[in-house]
PDB file of C-alpha atoms and ligand atoms in Angstrom:
ATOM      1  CA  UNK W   1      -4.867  14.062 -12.656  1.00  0.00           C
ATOM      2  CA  UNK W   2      -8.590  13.129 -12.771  1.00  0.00           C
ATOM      3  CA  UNK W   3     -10.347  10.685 -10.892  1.00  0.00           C
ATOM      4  CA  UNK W   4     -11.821   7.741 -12.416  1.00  0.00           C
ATOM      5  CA  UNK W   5     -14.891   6.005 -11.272  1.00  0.00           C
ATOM      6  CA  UNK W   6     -16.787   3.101 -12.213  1.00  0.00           C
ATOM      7  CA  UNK W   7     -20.359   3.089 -11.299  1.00  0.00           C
ATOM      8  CA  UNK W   8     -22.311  -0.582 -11.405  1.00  0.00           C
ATOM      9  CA  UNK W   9     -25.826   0.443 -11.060  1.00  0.00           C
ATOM     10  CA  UNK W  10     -28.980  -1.245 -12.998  1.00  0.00           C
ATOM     11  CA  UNK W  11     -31.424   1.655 -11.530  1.00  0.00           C
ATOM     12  CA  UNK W  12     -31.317   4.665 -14.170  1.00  0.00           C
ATOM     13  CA  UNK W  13     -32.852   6.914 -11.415  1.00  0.00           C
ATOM     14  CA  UNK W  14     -30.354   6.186  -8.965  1.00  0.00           C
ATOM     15  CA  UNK W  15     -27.608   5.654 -11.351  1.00  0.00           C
ATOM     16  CA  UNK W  16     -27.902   9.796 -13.078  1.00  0.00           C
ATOM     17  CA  UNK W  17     -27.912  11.092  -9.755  1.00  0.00           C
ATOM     18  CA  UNK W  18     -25.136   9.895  -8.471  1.00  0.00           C
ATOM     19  CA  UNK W  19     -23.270  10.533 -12.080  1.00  0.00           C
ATOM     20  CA  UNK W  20     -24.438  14.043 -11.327  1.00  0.00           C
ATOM     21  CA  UNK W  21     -23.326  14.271  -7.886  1.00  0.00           C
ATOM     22  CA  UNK W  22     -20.040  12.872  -8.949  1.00  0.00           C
ATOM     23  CA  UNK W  23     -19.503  14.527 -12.129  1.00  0.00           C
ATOM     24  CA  UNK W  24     -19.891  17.897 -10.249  1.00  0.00           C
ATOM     25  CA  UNK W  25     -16.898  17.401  -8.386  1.00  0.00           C
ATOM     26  CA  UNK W  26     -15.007  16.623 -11.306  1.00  0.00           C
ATOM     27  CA  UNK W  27     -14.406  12.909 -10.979  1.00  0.00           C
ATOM     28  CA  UNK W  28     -14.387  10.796 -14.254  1.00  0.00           C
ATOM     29  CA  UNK W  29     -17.488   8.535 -13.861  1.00  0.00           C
ATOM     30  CA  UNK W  30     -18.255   5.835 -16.319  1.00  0.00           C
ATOM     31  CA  UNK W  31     -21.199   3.922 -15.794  1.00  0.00           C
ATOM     32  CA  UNK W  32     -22.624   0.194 -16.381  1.00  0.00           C
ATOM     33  CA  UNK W  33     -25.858  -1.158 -15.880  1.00  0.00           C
ATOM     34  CA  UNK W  34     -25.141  -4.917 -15.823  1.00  0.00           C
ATOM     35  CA  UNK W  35     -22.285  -6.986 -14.115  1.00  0.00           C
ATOM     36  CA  UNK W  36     -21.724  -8.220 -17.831  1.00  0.00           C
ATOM     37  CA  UNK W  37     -20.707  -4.956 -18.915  1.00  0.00           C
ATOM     38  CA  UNK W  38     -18.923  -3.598 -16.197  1.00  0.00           C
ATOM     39  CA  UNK W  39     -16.432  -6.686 -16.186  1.00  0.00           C
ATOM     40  CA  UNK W  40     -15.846  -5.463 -19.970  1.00  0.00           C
ATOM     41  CA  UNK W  41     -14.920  -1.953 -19.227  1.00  0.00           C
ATOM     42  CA  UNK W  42     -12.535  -3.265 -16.410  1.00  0.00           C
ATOM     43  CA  UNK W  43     -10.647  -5.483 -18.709  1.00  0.00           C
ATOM     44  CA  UNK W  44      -9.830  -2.216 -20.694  1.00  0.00           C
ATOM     45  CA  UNK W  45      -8.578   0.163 -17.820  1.00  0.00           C
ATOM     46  CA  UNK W  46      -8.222   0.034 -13.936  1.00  0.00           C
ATOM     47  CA  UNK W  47     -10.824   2.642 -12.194  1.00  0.00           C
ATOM     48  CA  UNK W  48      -9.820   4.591  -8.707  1.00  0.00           C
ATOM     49  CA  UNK W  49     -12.949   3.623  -6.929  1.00  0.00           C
ATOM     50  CA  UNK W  50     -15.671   1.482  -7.986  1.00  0.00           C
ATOM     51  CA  UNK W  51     -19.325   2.002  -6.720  1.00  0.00           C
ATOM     52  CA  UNK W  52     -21.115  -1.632  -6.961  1.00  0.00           C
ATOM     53  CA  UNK W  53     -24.679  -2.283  -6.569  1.00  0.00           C
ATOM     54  CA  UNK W  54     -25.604  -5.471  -5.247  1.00  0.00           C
ATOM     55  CA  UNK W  55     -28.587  -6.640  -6.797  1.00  0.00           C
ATOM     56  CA  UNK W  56     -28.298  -6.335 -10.422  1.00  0.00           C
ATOM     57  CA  UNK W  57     -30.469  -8.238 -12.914  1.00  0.00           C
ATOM     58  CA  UNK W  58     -27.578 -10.780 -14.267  1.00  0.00           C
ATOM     59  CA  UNK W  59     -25.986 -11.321 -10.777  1.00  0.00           C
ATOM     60  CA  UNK W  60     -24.671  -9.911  -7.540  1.00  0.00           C
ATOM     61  CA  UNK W  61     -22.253  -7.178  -6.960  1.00  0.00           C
ATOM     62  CA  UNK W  62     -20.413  -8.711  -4.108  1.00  0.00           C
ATOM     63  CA  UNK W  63     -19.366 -11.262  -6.628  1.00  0.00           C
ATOM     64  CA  UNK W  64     -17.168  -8.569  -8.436  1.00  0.00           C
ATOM     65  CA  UNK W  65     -16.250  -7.421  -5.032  1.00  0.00           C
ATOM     66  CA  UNK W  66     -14.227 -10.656  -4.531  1.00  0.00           C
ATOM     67  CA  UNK W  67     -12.847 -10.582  -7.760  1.00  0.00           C
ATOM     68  CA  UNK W  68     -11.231  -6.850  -7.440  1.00  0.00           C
ATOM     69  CA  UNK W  69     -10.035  -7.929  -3.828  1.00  0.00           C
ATOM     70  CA  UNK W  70      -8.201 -11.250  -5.304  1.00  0.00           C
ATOM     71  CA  UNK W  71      -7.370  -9.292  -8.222  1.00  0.00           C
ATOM     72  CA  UNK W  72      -5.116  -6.817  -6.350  1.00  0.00           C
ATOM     73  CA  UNK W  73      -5.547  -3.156  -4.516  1.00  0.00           C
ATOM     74  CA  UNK W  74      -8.817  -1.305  -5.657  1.00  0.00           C
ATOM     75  CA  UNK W  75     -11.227   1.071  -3.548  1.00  0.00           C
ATOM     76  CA  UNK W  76     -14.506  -0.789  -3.465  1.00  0.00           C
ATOM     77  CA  UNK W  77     -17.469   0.391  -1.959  1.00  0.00           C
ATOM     78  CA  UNK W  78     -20.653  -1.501  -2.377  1.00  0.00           C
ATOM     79  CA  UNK W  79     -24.223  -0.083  -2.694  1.00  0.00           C
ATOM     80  CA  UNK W  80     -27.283  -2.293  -1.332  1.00  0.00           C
ATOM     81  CA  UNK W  81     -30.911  -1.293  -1.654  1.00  0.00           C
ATOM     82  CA  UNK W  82     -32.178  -3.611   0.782  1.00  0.00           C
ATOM     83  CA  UNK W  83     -29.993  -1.812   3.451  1.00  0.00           C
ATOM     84  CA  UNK W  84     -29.603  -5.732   4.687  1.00  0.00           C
ATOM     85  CA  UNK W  85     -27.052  -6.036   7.450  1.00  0.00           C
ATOM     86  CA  UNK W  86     -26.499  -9.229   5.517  1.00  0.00           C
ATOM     87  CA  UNK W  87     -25.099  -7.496   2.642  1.00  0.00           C
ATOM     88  CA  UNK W  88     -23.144  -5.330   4.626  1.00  0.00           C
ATOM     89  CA  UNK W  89     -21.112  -7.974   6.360  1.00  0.00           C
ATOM     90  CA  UNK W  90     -20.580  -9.637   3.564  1.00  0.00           C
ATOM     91  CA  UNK W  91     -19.100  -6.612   1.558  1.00  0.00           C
ATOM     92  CA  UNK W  92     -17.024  -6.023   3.980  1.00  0.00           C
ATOM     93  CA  UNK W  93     -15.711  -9.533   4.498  1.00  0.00           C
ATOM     94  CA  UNK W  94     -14.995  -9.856   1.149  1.00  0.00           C
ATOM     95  CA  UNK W  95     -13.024  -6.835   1.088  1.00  0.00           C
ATOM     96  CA  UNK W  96     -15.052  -3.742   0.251  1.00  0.00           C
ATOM     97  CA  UNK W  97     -13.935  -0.463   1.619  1.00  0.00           C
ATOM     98  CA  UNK W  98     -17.473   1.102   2.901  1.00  0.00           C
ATOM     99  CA  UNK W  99     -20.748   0.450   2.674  1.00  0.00           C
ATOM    100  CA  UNK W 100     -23.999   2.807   1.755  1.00  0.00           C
ATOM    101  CA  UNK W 101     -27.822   1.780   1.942  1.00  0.00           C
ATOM    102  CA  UNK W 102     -30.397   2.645  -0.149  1.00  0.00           C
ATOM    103  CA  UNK W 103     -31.457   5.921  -0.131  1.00  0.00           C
ATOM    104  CA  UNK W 104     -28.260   7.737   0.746  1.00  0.00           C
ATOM    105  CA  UNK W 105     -27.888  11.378   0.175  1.00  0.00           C
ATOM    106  CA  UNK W 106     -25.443  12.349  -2.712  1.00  0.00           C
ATOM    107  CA  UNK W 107     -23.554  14.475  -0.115  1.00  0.00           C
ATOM    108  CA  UNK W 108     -22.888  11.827   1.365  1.00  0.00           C
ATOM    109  CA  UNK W 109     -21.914   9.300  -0.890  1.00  0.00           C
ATOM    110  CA  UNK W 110     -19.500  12.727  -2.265  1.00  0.00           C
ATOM    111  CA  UNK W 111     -17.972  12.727   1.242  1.00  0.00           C
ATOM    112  CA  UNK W 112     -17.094   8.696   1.213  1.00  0.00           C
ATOM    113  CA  UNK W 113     -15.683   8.719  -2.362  1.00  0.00           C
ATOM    114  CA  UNK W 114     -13.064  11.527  -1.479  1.00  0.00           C
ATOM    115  CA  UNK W 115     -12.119   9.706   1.557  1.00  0.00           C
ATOM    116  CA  UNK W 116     -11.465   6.261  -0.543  1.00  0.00           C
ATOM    117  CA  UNK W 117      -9.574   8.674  -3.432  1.00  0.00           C
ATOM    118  CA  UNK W 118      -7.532  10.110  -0.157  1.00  0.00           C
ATOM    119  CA  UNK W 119      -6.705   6.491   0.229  1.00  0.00           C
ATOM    120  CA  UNK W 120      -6.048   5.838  -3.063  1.00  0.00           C
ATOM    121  CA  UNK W 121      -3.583   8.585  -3.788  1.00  0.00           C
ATOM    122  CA  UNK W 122      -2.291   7.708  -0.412  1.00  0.00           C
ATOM    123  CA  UNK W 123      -1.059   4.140  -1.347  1.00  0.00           C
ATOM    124  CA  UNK W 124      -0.090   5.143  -4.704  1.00  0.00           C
ATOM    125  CA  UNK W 125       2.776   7.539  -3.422  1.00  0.00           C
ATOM    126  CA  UNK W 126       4.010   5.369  -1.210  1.00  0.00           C
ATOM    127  CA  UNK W 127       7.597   3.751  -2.807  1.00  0.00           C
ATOM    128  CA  UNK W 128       7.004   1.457  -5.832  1.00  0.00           C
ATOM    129  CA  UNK W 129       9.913  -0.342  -5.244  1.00  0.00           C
ATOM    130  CA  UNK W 130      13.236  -0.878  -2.433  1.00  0.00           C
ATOM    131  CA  UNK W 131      16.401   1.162  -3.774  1.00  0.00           C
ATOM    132  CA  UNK W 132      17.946  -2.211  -2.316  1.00  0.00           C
ATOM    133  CA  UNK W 133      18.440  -5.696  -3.982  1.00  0.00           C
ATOM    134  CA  UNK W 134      19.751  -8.062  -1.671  1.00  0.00           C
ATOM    135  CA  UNK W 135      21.424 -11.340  -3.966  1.00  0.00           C
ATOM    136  CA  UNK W 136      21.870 -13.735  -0.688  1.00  0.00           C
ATOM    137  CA  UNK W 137      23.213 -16.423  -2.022  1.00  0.00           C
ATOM    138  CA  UNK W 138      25.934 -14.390  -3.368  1.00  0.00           C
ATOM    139  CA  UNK W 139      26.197 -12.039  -0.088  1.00  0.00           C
ATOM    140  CA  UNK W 140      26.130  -9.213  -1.522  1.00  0.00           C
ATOM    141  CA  UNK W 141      23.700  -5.873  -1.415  1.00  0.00           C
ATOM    142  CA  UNK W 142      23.071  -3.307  -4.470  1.00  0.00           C
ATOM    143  CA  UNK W 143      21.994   0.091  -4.052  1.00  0.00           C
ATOM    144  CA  UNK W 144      19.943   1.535  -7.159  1.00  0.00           C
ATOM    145  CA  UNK W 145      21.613  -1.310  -9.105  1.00  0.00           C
ATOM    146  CA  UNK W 146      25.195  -1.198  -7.821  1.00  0.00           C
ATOM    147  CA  UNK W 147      26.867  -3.609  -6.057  1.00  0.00           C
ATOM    148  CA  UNK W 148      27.808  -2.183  -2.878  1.00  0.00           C
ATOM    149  CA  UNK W 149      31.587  -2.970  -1.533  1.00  0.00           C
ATOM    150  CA  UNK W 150      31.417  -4.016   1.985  1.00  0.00           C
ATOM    151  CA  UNK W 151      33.306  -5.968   3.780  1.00  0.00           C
ATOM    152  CA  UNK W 152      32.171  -8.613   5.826  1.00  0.00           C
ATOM    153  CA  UNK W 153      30.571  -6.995   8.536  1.00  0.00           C
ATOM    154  CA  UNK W 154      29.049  -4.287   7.122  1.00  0.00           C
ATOM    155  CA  UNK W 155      27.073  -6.657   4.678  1.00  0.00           C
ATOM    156  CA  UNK W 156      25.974  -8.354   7.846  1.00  0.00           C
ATOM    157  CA  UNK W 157      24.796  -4.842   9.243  1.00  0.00           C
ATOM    158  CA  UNK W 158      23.032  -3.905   6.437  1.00  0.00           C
ATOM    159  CA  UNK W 159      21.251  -7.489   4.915  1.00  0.00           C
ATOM    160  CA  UNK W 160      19.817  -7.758   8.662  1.00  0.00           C
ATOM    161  CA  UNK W 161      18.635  -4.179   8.587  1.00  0.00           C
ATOM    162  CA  UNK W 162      17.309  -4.726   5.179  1.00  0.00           C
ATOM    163  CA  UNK W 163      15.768  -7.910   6.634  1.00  0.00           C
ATOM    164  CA  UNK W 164      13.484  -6.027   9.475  1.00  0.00           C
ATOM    165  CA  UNK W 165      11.965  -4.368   6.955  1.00  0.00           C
ATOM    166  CA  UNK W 166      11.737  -0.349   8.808  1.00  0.00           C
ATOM    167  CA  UNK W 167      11.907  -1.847  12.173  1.00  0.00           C
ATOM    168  CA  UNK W 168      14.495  -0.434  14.772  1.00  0.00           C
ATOM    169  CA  UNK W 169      17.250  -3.053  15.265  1.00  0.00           C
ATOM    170  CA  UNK W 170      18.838  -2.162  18.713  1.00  0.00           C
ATOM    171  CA  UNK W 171      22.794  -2.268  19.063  1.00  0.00           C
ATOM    172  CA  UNK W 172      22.405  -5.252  21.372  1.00  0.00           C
ATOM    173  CA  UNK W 173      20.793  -7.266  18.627  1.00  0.00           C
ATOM    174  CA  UNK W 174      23.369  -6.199  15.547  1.00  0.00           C
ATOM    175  CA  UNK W 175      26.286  -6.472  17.684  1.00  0.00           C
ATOM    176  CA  UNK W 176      25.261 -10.399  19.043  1.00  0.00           C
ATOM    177  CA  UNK W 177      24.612 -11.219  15.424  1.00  0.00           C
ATOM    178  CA  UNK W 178      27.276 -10.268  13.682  1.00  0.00           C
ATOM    179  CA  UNK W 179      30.472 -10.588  16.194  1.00  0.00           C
ATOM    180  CA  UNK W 180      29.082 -12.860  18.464  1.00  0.00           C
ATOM    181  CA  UNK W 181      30.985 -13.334  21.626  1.00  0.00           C
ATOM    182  CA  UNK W 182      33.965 -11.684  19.694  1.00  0.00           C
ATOM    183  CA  UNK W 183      35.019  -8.946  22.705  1.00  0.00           C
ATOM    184  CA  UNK W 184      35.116  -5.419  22.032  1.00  0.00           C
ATOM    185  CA  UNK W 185      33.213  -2.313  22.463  1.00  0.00           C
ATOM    186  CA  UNK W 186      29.531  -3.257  21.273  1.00  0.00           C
ATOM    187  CA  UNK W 187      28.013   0.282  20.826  1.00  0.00           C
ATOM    188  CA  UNK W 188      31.556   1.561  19.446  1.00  0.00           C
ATOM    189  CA  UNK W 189      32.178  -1.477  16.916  1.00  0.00           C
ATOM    190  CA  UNK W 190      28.622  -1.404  15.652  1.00  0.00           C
ATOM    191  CA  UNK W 191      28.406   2.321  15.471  1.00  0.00           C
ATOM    192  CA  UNK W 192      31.837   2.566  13.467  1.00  0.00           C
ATOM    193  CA  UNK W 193      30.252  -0.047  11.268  1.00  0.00           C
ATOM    194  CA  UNK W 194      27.076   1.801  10.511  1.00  0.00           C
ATOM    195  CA  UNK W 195      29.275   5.021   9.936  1.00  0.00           C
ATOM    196  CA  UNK W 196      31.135   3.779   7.041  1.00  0.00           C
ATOM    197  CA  UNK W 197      28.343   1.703   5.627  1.00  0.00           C
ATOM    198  CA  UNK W 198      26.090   5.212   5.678  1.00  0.00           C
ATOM    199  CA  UNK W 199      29.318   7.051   3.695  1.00  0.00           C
ATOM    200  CA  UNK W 200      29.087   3.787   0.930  1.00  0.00           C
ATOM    201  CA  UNK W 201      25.462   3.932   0.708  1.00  0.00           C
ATOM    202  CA  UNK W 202      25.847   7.737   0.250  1.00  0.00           C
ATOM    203  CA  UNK W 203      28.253   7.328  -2.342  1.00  0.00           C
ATOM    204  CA  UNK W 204      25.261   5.909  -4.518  1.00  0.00           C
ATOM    205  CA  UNK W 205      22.656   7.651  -3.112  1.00  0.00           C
ATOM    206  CA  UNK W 206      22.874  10.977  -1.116  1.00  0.00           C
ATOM    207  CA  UNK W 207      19.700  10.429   0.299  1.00  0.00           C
ATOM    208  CA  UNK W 208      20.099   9.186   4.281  1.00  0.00           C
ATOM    209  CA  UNK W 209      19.124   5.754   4.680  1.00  0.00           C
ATOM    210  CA  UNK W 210      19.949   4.399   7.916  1.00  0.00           C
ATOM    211  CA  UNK W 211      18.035   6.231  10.790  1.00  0.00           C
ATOM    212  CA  UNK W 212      19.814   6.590  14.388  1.00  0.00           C
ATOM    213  CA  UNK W 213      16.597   5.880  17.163  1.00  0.00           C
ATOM    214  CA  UNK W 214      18.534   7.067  20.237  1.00  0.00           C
ATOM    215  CA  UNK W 215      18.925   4.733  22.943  1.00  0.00           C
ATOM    216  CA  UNK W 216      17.412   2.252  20.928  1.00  0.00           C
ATOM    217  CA  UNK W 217      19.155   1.389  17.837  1.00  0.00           C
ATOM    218  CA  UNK W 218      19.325   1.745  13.992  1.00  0.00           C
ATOM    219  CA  UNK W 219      16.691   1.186  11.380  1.00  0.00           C
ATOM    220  CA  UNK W 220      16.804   1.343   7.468  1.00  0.00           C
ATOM    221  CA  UNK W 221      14.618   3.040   4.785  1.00  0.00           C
ATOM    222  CA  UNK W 222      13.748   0.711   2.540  1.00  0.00           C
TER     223      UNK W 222
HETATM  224 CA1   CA D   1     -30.061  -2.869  -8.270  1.00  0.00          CA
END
């Protein structure tokens, strides 16, 4: 898959030798020269990274900055030729990734793109979407769209292991939510109940979703 970049630069100089530098490591650069423009090409396609000057003749980078932060997840990283500590704090409060002043070496600017791709390819692999659908009003829990049959308890189990998102839910906490003061054998009761709720769940889906921490408790892949 090739990288795409969008470069928002108004200085030609500057602008070819970073399309160079990029181009050489066979990224996909497209470049605009005015805040105008560059707002065009983005309402056409999404870019991996985006390099954004900040002083450009009809307005300020930082301003499309904001808008790609508010807009959603995009690798920003902002480009300043005053080299103001000003501009630097304030592309970084309003969400920019990194930072470069004016001159920077190509190298380097090279090494600080990868890193933000590296981030970018990192968030992109992570799960789209939960395997689980949880309808609470109707108590009930579906597993790549199929209604799971539990019984009471189980449902419990699983909707408050759904619930802490990944966290580790210890065998004290399950066991006082779901039976309550009911007597019985806490760590054998809740363990039989995550036993047959791993065979249904398994029955969908071979993949393991409920994790055993030892000593500590139970915690769900979501
Ligand atoms: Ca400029």
């Amino acid at each position: 898959m090739m990288h795409s970049i969008l470069l928002l630069e108004d200085d030609a100089a500057i602008a070819s030798t970073v399309v160079y530098a990029l181009e050489r490591e066979g990224w996909q650069v497209t470049h605009a020269h005015l805040l105008r423009e560059a707002r065009g090409l983005m309402a056409l396609q999404t870019f991996d990274v985006y390099l954004l000057d900040v002083g450009l003749p009809d307005g300020n980078g930082l301003d499309l900055c904001r808008e790609l932060r508010q807009a959603g997840d995009a690798r920003v990283l902002m480009l300043s030729a005053r080299g103001e500590e000003m501009d630097r704090v304030l592309g970084l409060e309003l969400g920019a990734d990194d930072y470069m002043a004016k001159p920077f070496s190509p190298r380097e600017l090279v090494a600080r793109v990868r890193a933000l791709l590296r981030r970018a390819m990192q968030t992109a692999a992570l799960p789209a979407a939960s395997p689980f659908t949880h309808d609470e009003a109707g108590q009930r829990i579906s597993l790549q769209g199929q209604w799971l049959d539990l019984t009471r308890r189980e449902y419990g189990v699983l909707a408050l292991l759904l619930a802490a998102k990944g966290r580790i839910l210890s065998r004290e906490h399950l066991f006082e939510r779901i039976w309550g003061l009911e007597t019985d054998s806490m760590e054998r009761t809740v363990d039989t109940h995550i036993k047959t709720l791993r065979a249904k769940l398994k029955a969908v889906d071979a993949r393991e979703f409920i994790t055993t921490h030892r000593g500590m408790g139970y915690s769900l892949d979501t």
